[in-house]
PDB file of C-alpha atoms in Angstrom:
ATOM      1  CA  MET A 171      13.737  58.426 115.370  1.00 39.00           C
ATOM      2  CA  ALA A 172      13.576  60.374 112.102  1.00 39.00           C
ATOM      3  CA  HIS A 173      15.690  58.948 109.378  1.00 42.00           C
ATOM      4  CA  THR A 174      17.466  61.570 106.881  1.00 42.00           C
ATOM      5  CA  LEU A 175      20.195  61.041 104.158  1.00 54.00           C
ATOM      6  CA  THR A 176      22.725  63.662 104.660  1.00 46.00           C
ATOM      7  CA  ALA A 177      24.854  63.534 101.486  1.00 45.00           C
ATOM      8  CA  GLU A 178      24.896  66.678  99.528  1.00 48.00           C
ATOM      9  CA  PRO A 179      25.766  67.141  95.835  1.00 45.00           C
ATOM     10  CA  PRO A 180      28.802  69.191  95.010  1.00 46.00           C
ATOM     11  CA  ALA A 181      27.946  72.547  93.443  1.00 48.00           C
ATOM     12  CA  ASN A 182      30.343  72.049  90.372  1.00 46.00           C
ATOM     13  CA  ALA A 183      28.970  68.524  89.236  1.00 41.00           C
ATOM     14  CA  ALA A 184      28.244  68.130  85.637  1.00 44.00           C
ATOM     15  CA  ALA A 185      24.893  68.909  84.427  1.00 59.00           C
ATOM     16  CA  ARG A 186      23.785  65.300  83.797  1.00 78.00           C
ATOM     17  CA  GLN A 187      21.674  62.782  85.837  1.00 92.00           C
ATOM     18  CA  GLY A 188      23.907  60.333  87.710  1.00 97.00           C
ATOM     19  CA  SER A 189      23.238  56.867  88.486  1.00 98.00           C
ATOM     20  CA  ILE A 190      22.375  55.093  91.675  1.00 98.00           C
ATOM     21  CA  THR A 191      24.212  51.764  92.594  1.00 98.00           C
ATOM     22  CA  LEU A 192      22.889  49.802  95.439  1.00 98.00           C
ATOM     23  CA  ILE A 193      25.509  47.542  96.863  1.00 98.00           C
ATOM     24  CA  ARG A 194      25.005  44.779  99.426  1.00 98.00           C
ATOM     25  CA  HIS A 195      27.637  44.388 102.277  1.00 98.00           C
ATOM     26  CA  GLY A 196      30.081  41.699 102.392  1.00 98.00           C
ATOM     27  CA  GLU A 197      29.649  38.310 104.518  1.00 97.00           C
ATOM     28  CA  PRO A 198      29.041  39.064 108.163  1.00 96.00           C
ATOM     29  CA  ALA A 199      31.039  37.375 110.981  1.00 96.00           C
ATOM     30  CA  LEU A 200      28.055  34.819 111.971  1.00 94.00           C
ATOM     31  CA  SER A 201      27.806  31.462 110.849  1.00 92.00           C
ATOM     32  CA  ARG A 202      24.481  30.096 109.395  1.00 91.00           C
ATOM     33  CA  LYS A 203      25.393  26.483 109.906  1.00 93.00           C
ATOM     34  CA  VAL A 204      23.077  26.125 112.843  1.00 96.00           C
ATOM     35  CA  LEU A 205      19.495  25.004 113.706  1.00 97.00           C
ATOM     36  CA  LEU A 206      17.476  27.303 115.826  1.00 97.00           C
ATOM     37  CA  ASN A 207      14.031  27.672 117.238  1.00 97.00           C
ATOM     38  CA  ALA A 208      12.199  30.881 116.996  1.00 96.00           C
ATOM     39  CA  GLU A 209      13.653  32.524 120.004  1.00 96.00           C
ATOM     40  CA  GLY A 210      17.174  31.240 118.922  1.00 97.00           C
ATOM     41  CA  TYR A 211      16.535  33.028 115.757  1.00 97.00           C
ATOM     42  CA  ARG A 212      15.683  36.286 117.417  1.00 96.00           C
ATOM     43  CA  LYS A 213      18.994  36.264 119.304  1.00 97.00           C
ATOM     44  CA  PHE A 214      20.882  35.211 116.065  1.00 97.00           C
ATOM     45  CA  TRP A 215      19.214  38.292 114.238  1.00 97.00           C
ATOM     46  CA  ALA A 216      20.112  40.421 117.146  1.00 96.00           C
ATOM     47  CA  GLN A 217      23.717  39.473 116.886  1.00 96.00           C
ATOM     48  CA  TYR A 218      23.650  39.813 112.961  1.00 96.00           C
ATOM     49  CA  GLU A 219      22.484  43.403 113.271  1.00 97.00           C
ATOM     50  CA  VAL A 220      25.497  44.625 115.509  1.00 97.00           C
ATOM     51  CA  LEU A 221      28.430  42.271 114.072  1.00 97.00           C
ATOM     52  CA  GLY A 222      30.941  43.395 111.365  1.00 97.00           C
ATOM     53  CA  LEU A 223      32.324  41.355 108.478  1.00 98.00           C
ATOM     54  CA  LEU A 224      34.024  37.917 108.458  1.00 97.00           C
ATOM     55  CA  PRO A 225      37.731  38.630 108.445  1.00 96.00           C
ATOM     56  CA  GLY A 226      39.748  38.147 105.346  1.00 96.00           C
ATOM     57  CA  GLN A 227      37.359  39.344 102.686  1.00 96.00           C
ATOM     58  CA  THR A 228      38.386  41.416  99.698  1.00 96.00           C
ATOM     59  CA  PRO A 229      35.702  43.276  97.710  1.00 97.00           C
ATOM     60  CA  PRO A 230      35.396  42.634  93.946  1.00 97.00           C
ATOM     61  CA  ALA A 231      37.424  44.900  91.822  1.00 98.00           C
ATOM     62  CA  GLU A 232      34.399  46.019  90.005  1.00 97.00           C
ATOM     63  CA  LEU A 233      32.692  47.243  93.106  1.00 98.00           C
ATOM     64  CA  VAL A 234      35.985  49.084  94.099  1.00 98.00           C
ATOM     65  CA  GLY A 235      35.924  50.725  90.802  1.00 98.00           C
ATOM     66  CA  ILE A 236      32.087  51.749  91.001  1.00 98.00           C
ATOM     67  CA  VAL A 237      32.702  53.212  94.499  1.00 98.00           C
ATOM     68  CA  ALA A 238      35.864  55.140  93.331  1.00 97.00           C
ATOM     69  CA  ALA A 239      34.012  56.692  90.412  1.00 97.00           C
ATOM     70  CA  ALA A 240      30.966  57.885  92.581  1.00 97.00           C
ATOM     71  CA  GLY A 241      30.607  61.298  93.633  1.00 96.00           C
ATOM     72  CA  SER A 242      28.841  60.327  96.780  1.00 97.00           C
ATOM     73  CA  VAL A 243      29.294  57.217  98.850  1.00 98.00           C
ATOM     74  CA  ILE A 244      26.852  56.413 101.521  1.00 98.00           C
ATOM     75  CA  SER A 245      26.440  53.477 103.832  1.00 98.00           C
ATOM     76  CA  SER A 246      23.778  52.398 106.472  1.00 98.00           C
ATOM     77  CA  THR A 247      25.088  52.692 110.055  1.00 98.00           C
ATOM     78  CA  ARG A 248      25.080  48.790 110.646  1.00 98.00           C
ATOM     79  CA  LEU A 249      28.818  47.764 111.281  1.00 98.00           C
ATOM     80  CA  ARG A 250      28.658  45.151 108.468  1.00 98.00           C
ATOM     81  CA  SER A 251      27.755  47.976 106.041  1.00 98.00           C
ATOM     82  CA  ILE A 252      30.332  50.467 107.516  1.00 98.00           C
ATOM     83  CA  GLU A 253      33.117  48.026 107.337  1.00 98.00           C
ATOM     84  CA  SER A 254      32.162  47.139 103.887  1.00 98.00           C
ATOM     85  CA  ALA A 255      32.254  50.786 102.678  1.00 98.00           C
ATOM     86  CA  GLN A 256      35.530  51.138 104.431  1.00 98.00           C
ATOM     87  CA  ALA A 257      36.897  48.209 102.334  1.00 98.00           C
ATOM     88  CA  LEU A 258      35.231  49.471  99.128  1.00 98.00           C
ATOM     89  CA  THR A 259      36.689  53.049  99.586  1.00 98.00           C
ATOM     90  CA  GLY A 260      40.066  52.182 101.004  1.00 95.00           C
ATOM     91  CA  GLY A 261      39.537  54.579 103.866  1.00 86.00           C
ATOM     92  CA  ASP A 262      38.143  57.489 102.111  1.00 94.00           C
ATOM     93  CA  THR A 263      35.353  59.556 103.644  1.00 94.00           C
ATOM     94  CA  PHE A 264      31.873  58.284 103.142  1.00 97.00           C
ATOM     95  CA  VAL A 265      28.443  59.192 104.638  1.00 97.00           C
ATOM     96  CA  ARG A 266      26.757  56.833 107.183  1.00 98.00           C
ATOM     97  CA  ASP A 267      23.009  57.160 107.283  1.00 97.00           C
ATOM     98  CA  PRO A 268      20.369  55.260 109.517  1.00 97.00           C
ATOM     99  CA  MET A 269      17.765  55.675 106.680  1.00 98.00           C
ATOM    100  CA  LEU A 270      19.493  52.716 104.817  1.00 98.00           C
ATOM    101  CA  ILE A 271      19.563  50.125 107.681  1.00 98.00           C
ATOM    102  CA  GLU A 272      17.702  46.679 106.931  1.00 98.00           C
ATOM    103  CA  ALA A 273      14.139  46.182 107.310  1.00 98.00           C
ATOM    104  CA  PRO A 274      13.359  43.976 110.720  1.00 97.00           C
ATOM    105  CA  LEU A 275      13.040  40.219 110.593  1.00 96.00           C
ATOM    106  CA  PRO A 276      11.052  39.052 113.603  1.00 96.00           C
ATOM    107  CA  PRO A 277      10.197  35.494 113.182  1.00 96.00           C
ATOM    108  CA  PRO A 278       6.643  33.834 113.462  1.00 95.00           C
ATOM    109  CA  ARG A 279       5.778  32.287 116.510  1.00 91.00           C
ATOM    110  CA  LEU A 280       6.361  28.559 115.888  1.00 93.00           C
ATOM    111  CA  LEU A 281       6.519  25.928 118.609  1.00 93.00           C
ATOM    112  CA  ALA A 282       9.673  25.730 120.442  1.00 92.00           C
ATOM    113  CA  PHE A 283      10.596  22.429 119.194  1.00 94.00           C
ATOM    114  CA  VAL A 284      10.762  23.548 115.634  1.00 96.00           C
ATOM    115  CA  ARG A 285      14.290  24.122 114.744  1.00 97.00           C
ATOM    116  CA  LEU A 286      15.447  25.478 111.380  1.00 97.00           C
ATOM    117  CA  SER A 287      18.446  27.059 109.692  1.00 97.00           C
ATOM    118  CA  PRO A 288      18.876  30.867 109.887  1.00 97.00           C
ATOM    119  CA  ARG A 289      18.270  31.092 106.078  1.00 96.00           C
ATOM    120  CA  ILE A 290      14.894  29.343 106.444  1.00 97.00           C
ATOM    121  CA  TRP A 291      13.915  31.379 109.370  1.00 97.00           C
ATOM    122  CA  GLY A 292      14.941  34.570 107.377  1.00 97.00           C
ATOM    123  CA  PHE A 293      12.759  33.548 104.528  1.00 97.00           C
ATOM    124  CA  MET A 294       9.700  32.812 106.753  1.00 97.00           C
ATOM    125  CA  ALA A 295      10.208  35.961 108.954  1.00 97.00           C
ATOM    126  CA  ARG A 296      10.345  38.120 105.747  1.00 98.00           C
ATOM    127  CA  PHE A 297       7.477  36.260 104.336  1.00 98.00           C
ATOM    128  CA  TRP A 298       5.220  36.868 107.398  1.00 97.00           C
ATOM    129  CA  TRP A 299       6.316  40.437 107.744  1.00 98.00           C
ATOM    130  CA  TRP A 300       5.668  41.366 104.053  1.00 98.00           C
ATOM    131  CA  PHE A 301       2.336  39.508 103.737  1.00 97.00           C
ATOM    132  CA  PHE A 302       0.812  39.242 107.241  1.00 96.00           C
ATOM    133  CA  ASN A 303       2.271  42.509 108.901  1.00 95.00           C
ATOM    134  CA  HIS A 304       4.132  40.444 111.631  1.00 96.00           C
ATOM    135  CA  HIS A 305       6.322  42.995 113.264  1.00 97.00           C
ATOM    136  CA  GLU A 306       6.280  42.564 117.008  1.00 95.00           C
ATOM    137  CA  GLY A 307       6.433  46.108 117.437  1.00 95.00           C
ATOM    138  CA  ALA A 308       9.193  46.914 115.166  1.00 96.00           C
ATOM    139  CA  GLU A 309       8.912  48.665 111.825  1.00 98.00           C
ATOM    140  CA  THR A 310       5.899  47.859 109.748  1.00 98.00           C
ATOM    141  CA  ARG A 311       6.166  46.976 105.861  1.00 98.00           C
ATOM    142  CA  ARG A 312       4.217  50.177 105.207  1.00 98.00           C
ATOM    143  CA  GLU A 313       6.631  52.102 107.468  1.00 98.00           C
ATOM    144  CA  ALA A 314       9.684  50.584 105.646  1.00 98.00           C
ATOM    145  CA  GLU A 315       8.208  51.341 102.303  1.00 98.00           C
ATOM    146  CA  GLY A 316       7.841  54.867 103.183  1.00 98.00           C
ATOM    147  CA  ARG A 317      11.426  54.924 104.389  1.00 98.00           C
ATOM    148  CA  ALA A 318      12.652  53.202 101.140  1.00 98.00           C
ATOM    149  CA  ASP A 319      10.663  55.927  99.208  1.00 98.00           C
ATOM    150  CA  ARG A 320      12.147  58.880 101.021  1.00 98.00           C
ATOM    151  CA  ALA A 321      15.696  57.220 100.525  1.00 98.00           C
ATOM    152  CA  ALA A 322      14.963  56.935  96.802  1.00 98.00           C
ATOM    153  CA  ALA A 323      13.846  60.568  96.522  1.00 98.00           C
ATOM    154  CA  ARG A 324      16.831  61.873  98.257  1.00 97.00           C
ATOM    155  CA  LEU A 325      19.245  59.717  96.213  1.00 98.00           C
ATOM    156  CA  ILE A 326      17.482  60.886  93.147  1.00 98.00           C
ATOM    157  CA  GLU A 327      18.129  64.485  94.367  1.00 96.00           C
ATOM    158  CA  THR A 328      21.788  63.774  94.792  1.00 95.00           C
ATOM    159  CA  THR A 329      22.163  62.586  91.208  1.00 97.00           C
ATOM    160  CA  ALA A 330      20.422  65.566  89.817  1.00 93.00           C
ATOM    161  CA  SER A 331      23.627  67.675  89.639  1.00 88.00           C
ATOM    162  CA  GLY A 332      25.297  64.781  87.695  1.00 94.00           C
ATOM    163  CA  GLN A 333      27.176  62.792  90.250  1.00 96.00           C
ATOM    164  CA  ASP A 334      26.883  58.995  90.580  1.00 98.00           C
ATOM    165  CA  VAL A 335      25.875  57.710  94.122  1.00 98.00           C
ATOM    166  CA  ALA A 336      27.037  54.468  95.613  1.00 98.00           C
ATOM    167  CA  VAL A 337      24.945  52.976  98.360  1.00 98.00           C
ATOM    168  CA  ILE A 338      26.435  50.175 100.632  1.00 98.00           C
ATOM    169  CA  ALA A 339      23.413  48.671 102.605  1.00 98.00           C
ATOM    170  CA  HIS A 340      21.268  45.631 102.837  1.00 98.00           C
ATOM    171  CA  GLY A 341      19.860  42.976 100.624  1.00 97.00           C
ATOM    172  CA  PHE A 342      16.213  43.491 101.312  1.00 98.00           C
ATOM    173  CA  PHE A 343      16.185  47.038 102.032  1.00 98.00           C
ATOM    174  CA  ASN A 344      18.153  47.679  98.754  1.00 98.00           C
ATOM    175  CA  PHE A 345      15.299  45.883  97.060  1.00 98.00           C
ATOM    176  CA  MET A 346      12.791  48.164  98.490  1.00 98.00           C
ATOM    177  CA  ILE A 347      14.729  51.210  97.376  1.00 98.00           C
ATOM    178  CA  GLY A 348      14.945  49.594  93.981  1.00 98.00           C
ATOM    179  CA  ARG A 349      11.139  49.346  93.820  1.00 98.00           C
ATOM    180  CA  ALA A 350      10.794  52.836  94.900  1.00 98.00           C
ATOM    181  CA  LEU A 351      13.264  53.977  92.215  1.00 98.00           C
ATOM    182  CA  LYS A 352      11.213  52.080  89.524  1.00 98.00           C
ATOM    183  CA  ARG A 353       8.010  53.704  90.701  1.00 98.00           C
ATOM    184  CA  ARG A 354       9.696  57.236  90.120  1.00 97.00           C
ATOM    185  CA  GLY A 355      10.820  56.365  86.517  1.00 97.00           C
ATOM    186  CA  TRP A 356      14.157  54.691  87.070  1.00 98.00           C
ATOM    187  CA  ARG A 357      15.176  51.565  85.307  1.00 98.00           C
ATOM    188  CA  LEU A 358      17.508  48.639  86.387  1.00 98.00           C
ATOM    189  CA  ALA A 359      20.540  49.035  84.034  1.00 98.00           C
ATOM    190  CA  ALA A 360      22.908  46.110  85.651  1.00 98.00           C
ATOM    191  CA  SER A 361      22.316  43.615  88.249  1.00 98.00           C
ATOM    192  CA  GLN A 362      24.427  40.941  90.058  1.00 97.00           C
ATOM    193  CA  GLY A 363      21.551  39.776  92.235  1.00 95.00           C
ATOM    194  CA  TYR A 364      21.412  39.970  96.196  1.00 94.00           C
ATOM    195  CA  LYS A 365      24.372  37.897  97.191  1.00 97.00           C
ATOM    196  CA  TYR A 366      27.055  39.546  99.460  1.00 98.00           C
ATOM    197  CA  TRP A 367      29.282  41.955  97.449  1.00 98.00           C
ATOM    198  CA  SER A 368      26.836  42.364  94.681  1.00 98.00           C
ATOM    199  CA  MET A 369      25.221  45.482  93.087  1.00 98.00           C
ATOM    200  CA  ARG A 370      22.334  46.774  91.150  1.00 98.00           C
ATOM    201  CA  ARG A 371      22.756  49.920  89.097  1.00 98.00           C
ATOM    202  CA  PHE A 372      19.820  52.229  88.226  1.00 98.00           C
ATOM    203  CA  HIS A 373      19.440  54.889  85.667  1.00 97.00           C
ATOM    204  CA  ARG A 374      16.945  57.552  84.736  1.00 95.00           C
ATOM    205  CA  ALA A 375      14.650  55.781  82.117  1.00 88.00           C
TER     206      ALA A 375
END
């Protein structure tokens, strides 16, 4: 399926280069306090991909302010990102785009008796995917890097007329977009890391 960003800059935006803020979604409604084998982690990740947020969360006021000031707000199409965007916008309209979904996390094929926490499985799966092209028929690293580069190009295009852009998406794919932005001459101006409800802001260098 083709991935395209659909946000369009307003014609009357100021003639300055806007900023791009990459925001990670809030905490999903799925406990990580379990031990799983590889097949268990596949099922865990499949659930993680479709579930929304853990109830009772309030997004940081700083992020709410950043989103309120943005001329364009875009979330991935995963429910955890959509619900995060809804919380951040207070119900205002935003764009939902599949280009921004997380890169896949197929776990390495370890023996069934090996049981690890989802956090360790996630690290191992990302390591195998990144360095050894372990993708099990899902999106490869090269394909995800191409998607991240296209997303970065489209976000830059959106800021060209002056509006700031806020993206509510996923930890690792936001990292990949950030790499693509840097390759295109943008600099990291502010960072809160990659925890839930965190942001990284980029400006034209």
